[in-house]
XYZ file of C-alpha atoms in Angstrom:
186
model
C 0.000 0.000 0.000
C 1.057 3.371 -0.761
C 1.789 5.770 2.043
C 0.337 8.986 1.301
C 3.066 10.757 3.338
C 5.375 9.524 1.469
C 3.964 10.356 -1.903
C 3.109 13.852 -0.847
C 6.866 14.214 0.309
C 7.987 12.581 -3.063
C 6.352 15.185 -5.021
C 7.540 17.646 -2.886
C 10.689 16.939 -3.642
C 10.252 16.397 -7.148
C 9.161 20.138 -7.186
C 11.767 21.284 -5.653
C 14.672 19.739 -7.599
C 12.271 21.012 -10.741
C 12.448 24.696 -8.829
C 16.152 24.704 -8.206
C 17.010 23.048 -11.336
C 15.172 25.784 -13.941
C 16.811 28.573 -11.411
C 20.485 27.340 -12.054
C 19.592 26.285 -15.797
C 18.375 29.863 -16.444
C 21.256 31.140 -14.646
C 23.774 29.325 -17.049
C 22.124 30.177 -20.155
C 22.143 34.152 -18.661
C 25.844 33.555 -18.092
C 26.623 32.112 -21.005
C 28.377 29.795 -18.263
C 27.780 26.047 -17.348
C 30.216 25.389 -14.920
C 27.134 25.591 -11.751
C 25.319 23.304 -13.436
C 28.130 20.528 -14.119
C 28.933 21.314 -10.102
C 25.526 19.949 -9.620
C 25.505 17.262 -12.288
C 28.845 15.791 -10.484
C 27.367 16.386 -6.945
C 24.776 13.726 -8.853
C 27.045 11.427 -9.793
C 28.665 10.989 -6.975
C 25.658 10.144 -5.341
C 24.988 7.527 -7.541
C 22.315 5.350 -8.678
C 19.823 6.719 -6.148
C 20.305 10.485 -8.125
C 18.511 8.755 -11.031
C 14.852 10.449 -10.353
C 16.753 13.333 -9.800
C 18.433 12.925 -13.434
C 15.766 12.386 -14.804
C 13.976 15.758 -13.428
C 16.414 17.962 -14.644
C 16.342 16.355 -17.853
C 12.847 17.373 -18.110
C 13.699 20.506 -17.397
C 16.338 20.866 -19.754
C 14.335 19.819 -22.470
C 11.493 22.220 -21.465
C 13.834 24.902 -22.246
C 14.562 23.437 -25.148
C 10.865 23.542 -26.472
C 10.607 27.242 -25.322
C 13.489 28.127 -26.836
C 12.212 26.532 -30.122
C 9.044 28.072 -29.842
C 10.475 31.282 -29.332
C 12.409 30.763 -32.670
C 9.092 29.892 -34.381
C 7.701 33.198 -33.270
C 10.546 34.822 -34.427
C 10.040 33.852 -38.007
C 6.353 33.855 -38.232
C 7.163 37.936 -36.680
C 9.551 38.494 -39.842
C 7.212 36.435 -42.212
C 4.723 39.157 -40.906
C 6.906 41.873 -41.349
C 8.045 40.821 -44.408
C 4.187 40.678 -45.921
C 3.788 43.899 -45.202
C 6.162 45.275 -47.695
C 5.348 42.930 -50.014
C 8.290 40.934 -49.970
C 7.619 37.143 -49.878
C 9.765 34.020 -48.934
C 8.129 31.152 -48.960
C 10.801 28.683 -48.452
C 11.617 30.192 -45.322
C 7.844 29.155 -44.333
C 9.044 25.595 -45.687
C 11.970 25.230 -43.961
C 12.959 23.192 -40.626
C 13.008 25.445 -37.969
C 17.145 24.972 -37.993
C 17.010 25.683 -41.606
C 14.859 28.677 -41.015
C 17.311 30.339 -38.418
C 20.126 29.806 -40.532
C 18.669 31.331 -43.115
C 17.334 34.044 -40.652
C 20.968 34.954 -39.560
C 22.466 34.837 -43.200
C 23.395 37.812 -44.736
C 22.320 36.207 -47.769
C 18.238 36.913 -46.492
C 19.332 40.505 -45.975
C 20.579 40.585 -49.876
C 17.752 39.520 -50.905
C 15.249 41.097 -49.164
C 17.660 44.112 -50.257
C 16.896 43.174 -53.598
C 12.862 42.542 -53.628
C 12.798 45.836 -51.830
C 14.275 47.715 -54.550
C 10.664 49.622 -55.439
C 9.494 50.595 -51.446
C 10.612 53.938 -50.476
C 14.221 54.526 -48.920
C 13.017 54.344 -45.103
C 10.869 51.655 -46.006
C 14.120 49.547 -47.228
C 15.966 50.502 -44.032
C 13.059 49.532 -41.912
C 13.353 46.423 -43.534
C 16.536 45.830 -43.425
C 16.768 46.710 -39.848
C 13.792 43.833 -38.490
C 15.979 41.351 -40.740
C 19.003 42.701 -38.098
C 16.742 42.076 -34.781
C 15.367 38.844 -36.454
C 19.051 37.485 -36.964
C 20.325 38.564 -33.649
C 17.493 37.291 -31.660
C 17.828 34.097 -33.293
C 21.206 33.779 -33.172
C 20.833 34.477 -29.254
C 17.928 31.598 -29.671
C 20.241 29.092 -31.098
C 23.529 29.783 -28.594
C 20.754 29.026 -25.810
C 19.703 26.113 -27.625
C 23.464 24.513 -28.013
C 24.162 24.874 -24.418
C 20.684 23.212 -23.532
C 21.782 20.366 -25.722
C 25.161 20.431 -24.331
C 23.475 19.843 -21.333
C 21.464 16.894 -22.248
C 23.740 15.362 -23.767
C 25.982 14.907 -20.603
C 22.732 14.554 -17.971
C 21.909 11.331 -20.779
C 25.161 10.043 -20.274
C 25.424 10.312 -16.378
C 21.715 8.769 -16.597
C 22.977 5.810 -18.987
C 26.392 5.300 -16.643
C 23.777 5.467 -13.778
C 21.481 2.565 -14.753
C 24.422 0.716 -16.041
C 26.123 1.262 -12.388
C 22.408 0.271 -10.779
C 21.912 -2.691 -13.027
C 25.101 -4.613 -12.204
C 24.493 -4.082 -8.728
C 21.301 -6.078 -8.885
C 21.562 -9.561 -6.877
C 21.574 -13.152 -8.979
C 19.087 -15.433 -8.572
C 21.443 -16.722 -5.554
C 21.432 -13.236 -3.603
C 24.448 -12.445 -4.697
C 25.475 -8.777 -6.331
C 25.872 -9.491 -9.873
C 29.198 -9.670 -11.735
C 27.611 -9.929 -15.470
C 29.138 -7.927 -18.227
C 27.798 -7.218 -21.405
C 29.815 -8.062 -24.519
């Protein structure tokens, strides 16, 4: 039987590490800096297999980040797609194109020729407005995508400690004679 104590302290604690762990992953992608969150990650590992749930929490949070962050990119260049419309300048395989695709093609200066070039008949201001949202559009997702390579960074290494981790718990499991196993896997 399940002690409801005990699963009201569980989730508990589940929110917490979720808390703490958005709080230092926004921190390092502010910072530009990761070294706090490997600090943690090794504080982790060192615990060992019983960090797993734990793992497996800030994993979740990582990769809600990561869908923010990708959302945020999407916005991004449905906002120039927008802008773009209302000069009359069109580009529909940006539309097409994966959102990776999309915002490298958003921080090329190649978009900025071209958009240079369909622009030709608007008015002077007009061309430097729209040259100038192509700017912001670039540097926001370029911010989007340095975000999104040190959230992957970090998954990359919590799935690793996580694999280690279960590997670690796994041959720790008794035999069928009580004993701690000693397999290996070939």
């Amino acid at each position: 039987m399940i002690d409801p104590l005990e699963e009201i302290l569980t989730f508990a604690e589940r929110s917490y590490i979720r808390q703490e762990s958005e709080q230092l992953i926004a921190e390092c992608l502010e910072r530009r800096d990761t070294g706090p969150f490997f600090r943690l990650l090794e504080d982790l590992v060192l615990a060992g297999s019983t960090s797993l749930s734990v793992l497996w929490e800030v994993l979740g949070v990582i990769r809600t980040f990561k869908a923010e962050l990708g959302q945020q990119g999407i916005d991004v260049r449905a906002d120039l797609m927008q802008a773009m419309s209302e000069f009359g300048v069109h580009f529909p395989e940006l539309v097409a194109a994966s959102p990776p695709e999309a915002f490298r093609q958003i921080c090329s200066r190649e978009l900025r020729k071209r958009v240079q070039d369909m622009a030709d008949a608007l008015e002077l201001d007009d061309e430097a407005l729209l040259e100038e949202i192509c700017v912001e559009a670039g540097n926001k997702v370029a911010a989007i995508a340095g975000r999104l390579a040190i959230l992957s960074q970090l998954e990359n290494n919590v799935l690793d400690w996580i694999d280690g981790l279960a590997y670690e718990a796994m041959h720790r499991l008794p035999d069928d004679w009580g004993q701690p196993s000693t397999r290996t896997s070939h």
